[in-house]
Coordinates of N, CA and C in Angstrom, one line a residue:
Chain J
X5 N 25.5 5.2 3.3 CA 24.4 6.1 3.4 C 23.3 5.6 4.3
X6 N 22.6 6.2 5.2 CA 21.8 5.8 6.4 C 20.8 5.4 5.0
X7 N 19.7 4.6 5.7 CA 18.6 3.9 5.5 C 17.5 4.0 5.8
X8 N 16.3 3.5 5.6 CA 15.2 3.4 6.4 C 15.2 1.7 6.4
X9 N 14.8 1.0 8.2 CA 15.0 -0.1 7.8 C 13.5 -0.7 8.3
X10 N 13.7 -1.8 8.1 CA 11.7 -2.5 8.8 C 12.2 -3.7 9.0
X11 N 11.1 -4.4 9.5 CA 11.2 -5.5 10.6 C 9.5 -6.0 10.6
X12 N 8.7 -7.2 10.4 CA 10.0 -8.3 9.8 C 10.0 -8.1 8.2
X13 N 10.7 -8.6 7.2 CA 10.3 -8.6 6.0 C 9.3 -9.1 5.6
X14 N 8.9 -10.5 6.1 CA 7.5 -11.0 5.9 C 6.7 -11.4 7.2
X15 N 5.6 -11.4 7.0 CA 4.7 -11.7 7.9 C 3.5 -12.3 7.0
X16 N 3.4 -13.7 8.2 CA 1.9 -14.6 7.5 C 1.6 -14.1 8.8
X17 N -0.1 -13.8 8.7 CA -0.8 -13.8 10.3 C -2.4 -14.5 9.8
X18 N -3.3 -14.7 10.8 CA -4.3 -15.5 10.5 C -5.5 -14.4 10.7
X19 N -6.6 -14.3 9.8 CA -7.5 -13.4 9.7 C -7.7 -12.6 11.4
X20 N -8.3 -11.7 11.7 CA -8.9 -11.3 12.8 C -7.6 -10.9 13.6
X21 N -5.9 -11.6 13.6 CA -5.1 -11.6 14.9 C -4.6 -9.6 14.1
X22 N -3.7 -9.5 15.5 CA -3.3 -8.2 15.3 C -1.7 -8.7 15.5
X23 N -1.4 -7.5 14.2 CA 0.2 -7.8 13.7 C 0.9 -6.3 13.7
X24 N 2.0 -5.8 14.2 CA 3.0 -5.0 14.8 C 3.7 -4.9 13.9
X25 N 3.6 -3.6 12.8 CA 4.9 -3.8 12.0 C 6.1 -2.5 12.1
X26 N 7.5 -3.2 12.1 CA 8.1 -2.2 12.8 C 9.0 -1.5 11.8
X27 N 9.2 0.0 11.8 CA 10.5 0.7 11.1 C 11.1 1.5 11.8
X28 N 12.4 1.7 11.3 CA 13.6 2.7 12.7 C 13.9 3.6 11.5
X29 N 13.2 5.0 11.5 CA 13.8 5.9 10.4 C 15.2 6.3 10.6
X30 N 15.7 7.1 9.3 CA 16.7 7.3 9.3 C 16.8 8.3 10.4
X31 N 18.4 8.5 11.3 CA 18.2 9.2 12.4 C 17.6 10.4 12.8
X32 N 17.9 11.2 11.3 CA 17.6 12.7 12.0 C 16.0 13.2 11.4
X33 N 15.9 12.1 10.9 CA 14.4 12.8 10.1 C 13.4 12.6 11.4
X34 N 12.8 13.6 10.6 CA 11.8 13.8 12.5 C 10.1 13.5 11.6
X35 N 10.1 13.3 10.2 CA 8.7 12.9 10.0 C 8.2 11.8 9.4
X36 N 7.6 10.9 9.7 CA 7.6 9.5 9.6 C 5.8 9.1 8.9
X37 N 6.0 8.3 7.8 CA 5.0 7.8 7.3 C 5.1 6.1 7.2
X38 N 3.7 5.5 6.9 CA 3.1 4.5 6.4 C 2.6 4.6 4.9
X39 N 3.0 3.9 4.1 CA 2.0 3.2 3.0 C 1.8 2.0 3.0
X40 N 0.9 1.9 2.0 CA 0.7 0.7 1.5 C 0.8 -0.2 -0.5
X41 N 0.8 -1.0 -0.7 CA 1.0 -1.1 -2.0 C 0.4 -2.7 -1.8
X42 N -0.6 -3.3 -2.7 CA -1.5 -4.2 -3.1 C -0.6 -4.6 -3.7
X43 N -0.6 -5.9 -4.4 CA 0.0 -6.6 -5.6 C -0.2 -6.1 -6.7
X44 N 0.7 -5.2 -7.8 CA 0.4 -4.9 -8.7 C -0.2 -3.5 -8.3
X45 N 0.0 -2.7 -7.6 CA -1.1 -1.5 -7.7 C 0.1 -0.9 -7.3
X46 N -0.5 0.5 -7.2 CA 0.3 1.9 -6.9 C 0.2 2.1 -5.2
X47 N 1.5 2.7 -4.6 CA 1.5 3.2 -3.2 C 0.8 3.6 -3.0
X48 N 0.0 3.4 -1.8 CA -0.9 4.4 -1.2 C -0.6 5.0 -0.2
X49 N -1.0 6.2 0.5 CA -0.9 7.1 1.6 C -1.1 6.4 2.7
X50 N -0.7 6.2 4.0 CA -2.3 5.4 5.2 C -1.9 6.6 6.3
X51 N -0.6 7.3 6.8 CA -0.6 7.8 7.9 C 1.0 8.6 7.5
X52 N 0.9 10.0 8.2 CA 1.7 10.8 8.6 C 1.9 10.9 10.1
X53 N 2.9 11.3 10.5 CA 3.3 10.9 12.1 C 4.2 12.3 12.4
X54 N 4.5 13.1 13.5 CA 5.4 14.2 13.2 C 5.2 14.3 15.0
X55 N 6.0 15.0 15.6 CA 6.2 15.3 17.2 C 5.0 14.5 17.9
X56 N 5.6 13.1 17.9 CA 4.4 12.2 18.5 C 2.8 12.3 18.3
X57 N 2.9 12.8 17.2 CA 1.2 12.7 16.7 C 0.8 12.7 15.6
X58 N -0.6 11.8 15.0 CA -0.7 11.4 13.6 C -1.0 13.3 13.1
X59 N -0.3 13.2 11.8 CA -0.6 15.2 11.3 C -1.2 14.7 10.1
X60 N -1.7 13.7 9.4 CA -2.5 13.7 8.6 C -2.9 11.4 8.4
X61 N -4.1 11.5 7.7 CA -4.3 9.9 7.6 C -5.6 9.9 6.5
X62 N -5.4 8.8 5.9 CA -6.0 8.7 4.5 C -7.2 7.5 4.9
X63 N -8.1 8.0 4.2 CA -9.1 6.8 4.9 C -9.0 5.5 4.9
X64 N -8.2 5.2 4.4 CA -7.6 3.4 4.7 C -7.6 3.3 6.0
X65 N -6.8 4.5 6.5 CA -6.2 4.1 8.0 C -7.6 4.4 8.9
X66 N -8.5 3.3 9.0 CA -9.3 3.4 9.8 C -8.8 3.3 11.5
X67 N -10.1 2.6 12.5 CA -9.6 2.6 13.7 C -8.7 1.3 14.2
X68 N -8.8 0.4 13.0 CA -8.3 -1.1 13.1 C -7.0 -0.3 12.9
X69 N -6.0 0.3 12.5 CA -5.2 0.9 12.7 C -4.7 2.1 13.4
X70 N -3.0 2.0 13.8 CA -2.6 2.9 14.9 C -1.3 3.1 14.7
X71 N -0.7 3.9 14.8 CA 0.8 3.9 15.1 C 1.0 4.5 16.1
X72 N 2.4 4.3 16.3 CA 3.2 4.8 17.9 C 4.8 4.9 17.8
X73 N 5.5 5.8 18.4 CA 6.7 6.3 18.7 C 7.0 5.6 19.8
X74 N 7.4 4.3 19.6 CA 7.2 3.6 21.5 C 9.3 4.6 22.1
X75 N 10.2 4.5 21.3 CA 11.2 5.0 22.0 C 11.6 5.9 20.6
X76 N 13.1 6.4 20.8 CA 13.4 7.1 20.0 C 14.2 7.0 18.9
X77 N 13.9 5.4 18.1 CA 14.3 5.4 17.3 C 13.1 4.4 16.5
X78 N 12.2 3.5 17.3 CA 11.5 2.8 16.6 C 9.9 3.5 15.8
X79 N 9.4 3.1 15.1 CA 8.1 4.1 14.2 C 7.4 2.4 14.4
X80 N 6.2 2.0 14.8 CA 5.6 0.9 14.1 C 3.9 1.4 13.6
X81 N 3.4 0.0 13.1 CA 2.1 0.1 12.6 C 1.5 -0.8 13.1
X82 N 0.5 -0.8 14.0 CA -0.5 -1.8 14.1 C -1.2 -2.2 13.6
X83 N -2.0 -3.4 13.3 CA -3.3 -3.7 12.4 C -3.8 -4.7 13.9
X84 N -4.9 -3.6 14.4 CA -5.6 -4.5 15.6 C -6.1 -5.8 15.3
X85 N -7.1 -5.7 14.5 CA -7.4 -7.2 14.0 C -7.7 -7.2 12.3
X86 N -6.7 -7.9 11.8 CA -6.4 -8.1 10.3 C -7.8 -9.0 9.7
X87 N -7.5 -8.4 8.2 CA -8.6 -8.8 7.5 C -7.9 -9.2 5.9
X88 N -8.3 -9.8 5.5 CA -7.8 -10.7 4.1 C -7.5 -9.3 3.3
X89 N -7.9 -8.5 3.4 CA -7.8 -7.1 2.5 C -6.5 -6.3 2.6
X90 N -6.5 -6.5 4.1 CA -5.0 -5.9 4.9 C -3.9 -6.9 4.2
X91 N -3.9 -7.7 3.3 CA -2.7 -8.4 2.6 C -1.9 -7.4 1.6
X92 N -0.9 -6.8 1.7 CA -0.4 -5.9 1.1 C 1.3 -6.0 1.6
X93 N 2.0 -4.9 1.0 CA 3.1 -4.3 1.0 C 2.9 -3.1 2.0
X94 N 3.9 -3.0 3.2 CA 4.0 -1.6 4.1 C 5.2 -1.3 3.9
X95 N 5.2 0.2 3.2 CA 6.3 0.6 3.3 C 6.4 1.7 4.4
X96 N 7.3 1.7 5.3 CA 7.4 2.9 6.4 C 8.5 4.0 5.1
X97 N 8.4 5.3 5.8 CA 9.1 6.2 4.6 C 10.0 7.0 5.9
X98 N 10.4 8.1 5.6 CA 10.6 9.4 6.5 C 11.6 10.2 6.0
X99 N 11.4 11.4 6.2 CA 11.8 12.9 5.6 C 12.3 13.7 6.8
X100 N 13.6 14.2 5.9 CA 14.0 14.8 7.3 C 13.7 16.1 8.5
X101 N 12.9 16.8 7.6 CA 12.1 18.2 8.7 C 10.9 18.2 8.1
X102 N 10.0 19.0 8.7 CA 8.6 18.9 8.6 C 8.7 20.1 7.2
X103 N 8.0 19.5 6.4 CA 7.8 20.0 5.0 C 9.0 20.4 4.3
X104 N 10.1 19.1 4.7 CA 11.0 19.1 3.4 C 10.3 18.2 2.7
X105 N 10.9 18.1 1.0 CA 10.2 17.2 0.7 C 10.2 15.5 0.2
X106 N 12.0 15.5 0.6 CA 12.0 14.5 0.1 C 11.6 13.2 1.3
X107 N 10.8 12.3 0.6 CA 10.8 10.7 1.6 C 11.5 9.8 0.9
X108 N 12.3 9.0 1.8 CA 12.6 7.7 1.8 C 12.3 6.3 2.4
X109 N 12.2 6.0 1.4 CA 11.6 4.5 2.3 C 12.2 2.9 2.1
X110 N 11.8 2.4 3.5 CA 12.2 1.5 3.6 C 11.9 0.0 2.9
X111 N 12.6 -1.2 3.0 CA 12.7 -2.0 2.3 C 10.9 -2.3 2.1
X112 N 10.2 -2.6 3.3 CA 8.8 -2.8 3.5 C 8.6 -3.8 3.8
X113 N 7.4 -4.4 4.7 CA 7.3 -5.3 5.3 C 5.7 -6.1 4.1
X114 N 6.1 -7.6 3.9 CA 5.2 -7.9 3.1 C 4.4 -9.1 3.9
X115 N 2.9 -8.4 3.8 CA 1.5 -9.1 5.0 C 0.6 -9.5 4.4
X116 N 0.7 -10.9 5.0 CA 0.0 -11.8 4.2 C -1.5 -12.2 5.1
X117 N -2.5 -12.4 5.0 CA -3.6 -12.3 5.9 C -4.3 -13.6 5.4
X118 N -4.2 -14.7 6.3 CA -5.4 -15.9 5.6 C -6.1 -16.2 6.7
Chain I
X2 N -9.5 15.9 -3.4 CA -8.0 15.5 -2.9 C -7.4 15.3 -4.6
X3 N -5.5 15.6 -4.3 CA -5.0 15.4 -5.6 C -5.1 13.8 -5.8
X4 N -5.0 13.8 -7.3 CA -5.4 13.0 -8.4 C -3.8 12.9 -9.1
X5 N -3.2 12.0 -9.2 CA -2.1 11.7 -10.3 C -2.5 10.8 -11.1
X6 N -2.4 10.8 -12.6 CA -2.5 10.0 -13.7 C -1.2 9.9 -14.4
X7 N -0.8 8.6 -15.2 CA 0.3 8.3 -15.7 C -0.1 7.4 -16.5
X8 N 0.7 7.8 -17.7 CA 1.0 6.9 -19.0 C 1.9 6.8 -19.7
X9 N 2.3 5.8 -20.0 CA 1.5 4.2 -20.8 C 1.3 3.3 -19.1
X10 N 1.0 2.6 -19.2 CA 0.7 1.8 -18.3 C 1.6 0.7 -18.3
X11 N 2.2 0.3 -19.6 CA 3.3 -0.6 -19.6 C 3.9 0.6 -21.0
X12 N 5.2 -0.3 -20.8 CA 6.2 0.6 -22.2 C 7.7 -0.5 -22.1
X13 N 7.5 -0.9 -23.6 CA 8.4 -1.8 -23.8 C 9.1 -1.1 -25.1
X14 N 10.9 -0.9 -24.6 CA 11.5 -0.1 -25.8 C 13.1 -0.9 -26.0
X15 N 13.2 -0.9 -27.2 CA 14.9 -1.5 -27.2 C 15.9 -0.9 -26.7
X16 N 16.7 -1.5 -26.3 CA 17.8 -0.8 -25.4 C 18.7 0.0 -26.6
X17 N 19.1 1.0 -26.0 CA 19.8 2.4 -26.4 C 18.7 3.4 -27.0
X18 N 17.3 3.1 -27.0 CA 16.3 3.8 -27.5 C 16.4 5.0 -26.0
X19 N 15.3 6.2 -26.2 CA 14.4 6.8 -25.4 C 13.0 6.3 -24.5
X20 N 12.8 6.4 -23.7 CA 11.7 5.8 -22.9 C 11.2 7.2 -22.3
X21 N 9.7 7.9 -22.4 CA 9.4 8.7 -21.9 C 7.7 8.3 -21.5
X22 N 8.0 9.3 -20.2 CA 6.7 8.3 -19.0 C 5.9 9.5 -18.6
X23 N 4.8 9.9 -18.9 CA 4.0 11.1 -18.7 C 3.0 11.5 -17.5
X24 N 2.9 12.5 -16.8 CA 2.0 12.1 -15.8 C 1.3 13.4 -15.5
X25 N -0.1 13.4 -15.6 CA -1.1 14.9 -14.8 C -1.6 14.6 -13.8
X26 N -1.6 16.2 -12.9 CA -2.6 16.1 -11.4 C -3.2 17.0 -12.0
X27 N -4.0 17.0 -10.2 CA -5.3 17.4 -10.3 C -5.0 19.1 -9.5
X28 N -4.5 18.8 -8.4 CA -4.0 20.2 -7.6 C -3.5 20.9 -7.7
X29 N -3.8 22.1 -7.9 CA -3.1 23.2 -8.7 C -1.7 23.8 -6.8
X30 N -2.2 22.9 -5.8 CA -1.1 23.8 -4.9 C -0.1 22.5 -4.8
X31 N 0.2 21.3 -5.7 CA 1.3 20.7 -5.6 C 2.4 21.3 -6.0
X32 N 3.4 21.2 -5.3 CA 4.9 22.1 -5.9 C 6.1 21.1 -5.9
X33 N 5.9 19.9 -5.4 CA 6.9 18.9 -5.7 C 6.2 17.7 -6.5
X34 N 6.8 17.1 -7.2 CA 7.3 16.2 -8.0 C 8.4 15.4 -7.8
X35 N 7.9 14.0 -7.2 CA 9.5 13.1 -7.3 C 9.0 12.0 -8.1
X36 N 9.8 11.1 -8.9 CA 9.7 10.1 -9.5 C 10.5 9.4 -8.7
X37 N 10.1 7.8 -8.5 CA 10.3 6.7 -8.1 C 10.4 5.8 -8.6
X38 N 11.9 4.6 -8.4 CA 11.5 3.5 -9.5 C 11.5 2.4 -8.7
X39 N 10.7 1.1 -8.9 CA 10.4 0.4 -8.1 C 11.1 -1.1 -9.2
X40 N 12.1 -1.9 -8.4 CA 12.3 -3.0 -9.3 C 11.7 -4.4 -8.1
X41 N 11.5 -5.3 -9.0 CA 9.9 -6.4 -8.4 C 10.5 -6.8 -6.9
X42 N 10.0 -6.5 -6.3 CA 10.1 -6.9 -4.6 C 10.6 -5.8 -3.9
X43 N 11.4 -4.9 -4.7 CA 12.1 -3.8 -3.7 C 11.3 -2.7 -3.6
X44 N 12.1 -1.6 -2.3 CA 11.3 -0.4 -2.5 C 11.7 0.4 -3.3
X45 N 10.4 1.7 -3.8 CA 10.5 2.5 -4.3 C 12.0 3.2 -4.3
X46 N 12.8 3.7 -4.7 CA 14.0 4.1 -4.3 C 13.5 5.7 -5.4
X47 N 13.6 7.1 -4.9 CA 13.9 8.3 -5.8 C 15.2 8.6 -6.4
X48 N 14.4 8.8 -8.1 CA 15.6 8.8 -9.4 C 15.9 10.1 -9.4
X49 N 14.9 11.1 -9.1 CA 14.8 12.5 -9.8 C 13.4 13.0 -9.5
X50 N 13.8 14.2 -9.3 CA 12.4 15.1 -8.8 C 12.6 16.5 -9.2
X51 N 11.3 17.6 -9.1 CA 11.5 18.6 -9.5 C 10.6 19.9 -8.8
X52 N 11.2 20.8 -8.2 CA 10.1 21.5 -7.7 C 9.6 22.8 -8.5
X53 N 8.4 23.0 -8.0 CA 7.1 23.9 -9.7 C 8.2 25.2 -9.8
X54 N 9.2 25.8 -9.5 CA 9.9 26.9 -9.5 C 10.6 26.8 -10.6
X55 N 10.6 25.9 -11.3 CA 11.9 24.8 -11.9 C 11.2 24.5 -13.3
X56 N 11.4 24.3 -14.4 CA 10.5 23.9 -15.5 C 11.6 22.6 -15.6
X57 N 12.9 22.3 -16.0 CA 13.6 21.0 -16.1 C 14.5 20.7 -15.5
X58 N 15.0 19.5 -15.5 CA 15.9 19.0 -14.5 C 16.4 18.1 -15.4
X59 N 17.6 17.7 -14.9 CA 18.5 16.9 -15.9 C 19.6 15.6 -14.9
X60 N 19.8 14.7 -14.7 CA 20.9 13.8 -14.0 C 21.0 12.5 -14.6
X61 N 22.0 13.1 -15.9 CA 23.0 11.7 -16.5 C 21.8 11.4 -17.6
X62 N 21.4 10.3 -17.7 CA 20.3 9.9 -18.6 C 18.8 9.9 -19.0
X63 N 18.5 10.9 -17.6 CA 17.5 11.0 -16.7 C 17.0 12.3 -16.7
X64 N 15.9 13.0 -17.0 CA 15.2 14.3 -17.2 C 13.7 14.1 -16.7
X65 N 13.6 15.2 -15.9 CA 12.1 15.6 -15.8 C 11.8 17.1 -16.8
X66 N 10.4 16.9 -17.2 CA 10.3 18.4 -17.4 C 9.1 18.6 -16.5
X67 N 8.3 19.9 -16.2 CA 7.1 20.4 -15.8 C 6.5 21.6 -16.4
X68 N 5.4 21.4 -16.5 CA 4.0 22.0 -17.1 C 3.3 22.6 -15.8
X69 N 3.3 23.1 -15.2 CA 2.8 23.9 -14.0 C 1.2 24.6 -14.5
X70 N 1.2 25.2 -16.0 CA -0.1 25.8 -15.9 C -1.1 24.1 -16.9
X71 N -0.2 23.7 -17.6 CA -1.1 21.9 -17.7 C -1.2 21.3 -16.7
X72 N -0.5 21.6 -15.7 CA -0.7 20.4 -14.6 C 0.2 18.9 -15.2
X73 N 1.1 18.9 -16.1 CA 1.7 17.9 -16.4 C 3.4 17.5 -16.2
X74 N 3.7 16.7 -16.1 CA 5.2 16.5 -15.6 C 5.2 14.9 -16.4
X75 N 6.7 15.0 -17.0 CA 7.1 14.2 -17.7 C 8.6 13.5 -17.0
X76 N 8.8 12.0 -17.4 CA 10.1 11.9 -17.1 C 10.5 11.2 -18.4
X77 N 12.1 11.4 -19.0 CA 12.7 11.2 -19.9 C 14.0 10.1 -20.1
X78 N 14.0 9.1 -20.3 CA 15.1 8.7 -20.1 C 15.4 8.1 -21.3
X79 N 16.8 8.2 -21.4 CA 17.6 8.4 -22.5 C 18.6 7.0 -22.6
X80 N 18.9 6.5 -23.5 CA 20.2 5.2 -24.0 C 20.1 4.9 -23.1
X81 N 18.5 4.4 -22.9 CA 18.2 3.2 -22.3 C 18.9 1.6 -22.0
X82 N 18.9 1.0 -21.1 CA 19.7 -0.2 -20.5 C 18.7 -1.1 -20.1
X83 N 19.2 -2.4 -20.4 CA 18.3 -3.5 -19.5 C 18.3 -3.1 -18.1
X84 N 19.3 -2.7 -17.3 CA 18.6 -2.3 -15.5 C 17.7 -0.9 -15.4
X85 N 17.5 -0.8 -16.5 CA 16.0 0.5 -16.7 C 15.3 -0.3 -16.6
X86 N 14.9 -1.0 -16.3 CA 13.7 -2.1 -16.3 C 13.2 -2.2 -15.1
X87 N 11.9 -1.7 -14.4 CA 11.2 -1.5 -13.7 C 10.0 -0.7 -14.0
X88 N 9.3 -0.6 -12.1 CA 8.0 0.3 -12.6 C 8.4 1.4 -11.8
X89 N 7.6 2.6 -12.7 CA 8.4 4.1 -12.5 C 6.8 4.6 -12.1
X90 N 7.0 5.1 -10.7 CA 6.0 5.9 -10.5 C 6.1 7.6 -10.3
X91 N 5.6 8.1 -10.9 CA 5.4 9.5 -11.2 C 4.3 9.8 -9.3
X92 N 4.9 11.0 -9.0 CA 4.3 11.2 -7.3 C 4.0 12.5 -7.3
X93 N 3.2 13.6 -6.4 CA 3.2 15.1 -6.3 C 2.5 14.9 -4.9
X94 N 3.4 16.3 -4.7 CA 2.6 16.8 -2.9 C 2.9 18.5 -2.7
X95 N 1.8 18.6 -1.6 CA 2.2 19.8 -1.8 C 3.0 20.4 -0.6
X96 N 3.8 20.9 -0.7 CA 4.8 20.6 1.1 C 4.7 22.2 1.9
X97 N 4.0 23.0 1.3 CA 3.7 23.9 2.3 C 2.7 24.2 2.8
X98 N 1.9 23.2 2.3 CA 0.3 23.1 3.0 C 0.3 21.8 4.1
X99 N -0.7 21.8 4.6 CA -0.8 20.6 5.6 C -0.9 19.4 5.0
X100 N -0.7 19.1 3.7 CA -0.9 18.0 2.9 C 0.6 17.3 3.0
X101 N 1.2 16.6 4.2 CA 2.7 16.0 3.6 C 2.5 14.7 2.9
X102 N 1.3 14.4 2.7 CA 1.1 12.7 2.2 C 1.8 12.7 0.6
X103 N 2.7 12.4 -0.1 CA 2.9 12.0 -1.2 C 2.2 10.9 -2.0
X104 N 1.4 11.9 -3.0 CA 0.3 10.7 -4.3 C 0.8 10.3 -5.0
X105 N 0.7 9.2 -4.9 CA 1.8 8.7 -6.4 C 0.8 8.3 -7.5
X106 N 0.8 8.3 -8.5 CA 0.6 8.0 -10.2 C 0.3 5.9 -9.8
X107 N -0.5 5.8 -10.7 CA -0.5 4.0 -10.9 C 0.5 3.5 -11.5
X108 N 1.4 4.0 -12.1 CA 2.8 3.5 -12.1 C 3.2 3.1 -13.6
X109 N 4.1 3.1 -14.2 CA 4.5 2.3 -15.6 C 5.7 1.3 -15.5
X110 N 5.0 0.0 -16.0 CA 6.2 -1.3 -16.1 C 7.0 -1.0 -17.3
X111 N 8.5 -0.5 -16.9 CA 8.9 -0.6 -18.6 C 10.1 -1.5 -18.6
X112 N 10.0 -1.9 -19.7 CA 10.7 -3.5 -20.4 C 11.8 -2.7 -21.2
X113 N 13.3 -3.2 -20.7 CA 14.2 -2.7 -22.1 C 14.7 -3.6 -22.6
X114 N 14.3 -4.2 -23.7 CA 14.6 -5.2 -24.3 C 16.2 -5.3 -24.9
X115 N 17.1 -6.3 -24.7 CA 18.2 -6.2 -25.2 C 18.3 -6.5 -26.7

């Protein structure tokens, strides 16, 4: 059964640097998200992505954050310059047509910020 | 913006018992419901969902019901097992409005004690 996958599983980065986090959705889904999840807390929303452009984003996702469709299989997340706060769980998700409803997500990339 | 609430916050039950996980929004235009179970480090993976057209759903040990004019949605699970053991997050969106972000509930740790 296809997947959603991410890259890397972990990441340490050092306050202020900017860190790249990458997911390849599953092939045919065409709508691609970000969350997030703290230690112990509940998923949060940060960004919806759909025909190369963000279609919705939750006020987490300020400007220190971005995503991009760089080719046709990869989805990433940027964090321009990381802050001790940005230490969390990313999960990338994706659903296969715009306003179906189910998402799946991937293993998640876990970011550590000191 | 929608609001999901969930309880108990923890729920510890002996195995072959029932375990039932409760959850209200706030949005009267969410029409899906998925539950999610999360075991420690992995991702969310979907057990069972249900859309507002639908009052119950049923798969193997596993039941949702919905409350559409409460705003409440329940999950049910039955002859309970030690690999029931995780945190279950209760989620709603509404997928024909511009809202695709899925809200998830703060989640329930449940313990099935052997």
């Amino acid at each position: 059964e296809p997947e959603v996958t991410q890259t890397p599983s972990h990441q340490v980065t050092q306050m202020g640097q900017e860190v790249i986090l990458r997911c390849v959705p599953i092939s045919n889904h065409l709508y691609f998200y970000w969350y997030r999840q703290i230690l112990g807390q509940k998923v949060e929303f940060l960004v919806s992505f759909y025909n190369n452009e963000i279609s919705e984003k939750s006020e987490i996702f300020d400007d220190q954050f971005s995503v991009e469709r760089p080719d046709g299989s990869n989805f990433t997340l940027k964090i321009r310059s990381t802050k001790l706060e940005d230490s969390a769980m990313y999960f990338c998700a994706s659903s296969e047509r715009p306003k179906k409803e189910t998402q799946y997500f991937g293993p998640g990339t876990r970011l550590l910020v000191l | 913006g929608e609001n999901v609430e969930q309880h108990p916050s923890t729920l510890s039950v002996q195995e072959g018992d029932s375990a039932v996980i409760k959850c209200t929004y706030s949005d009267s235009a969410s029409n899906y419901f998925p539950w999610y179970k999360q075991e420690l480090g992995k991702r969310p993976q979907l057990i069972i969902d249900i859309r507002s057209n639908v009052g119950e759903k049923k798969d193997q040990r596993i039941a949702v019901t919905l409350n559409k004019t409460a705003k409440h949605f329940s999950l049910h699970i039955t002859e309970t097992q030690p690999e029931d053991s995780a945190v279950y997050f209760c989620a709603a969106k509404a997928v024909e409005t511009s809202y695709d972000k899925v809200i998830f509930g703060p989640g329930t740790s449940l313990s099935v004690i052997p």
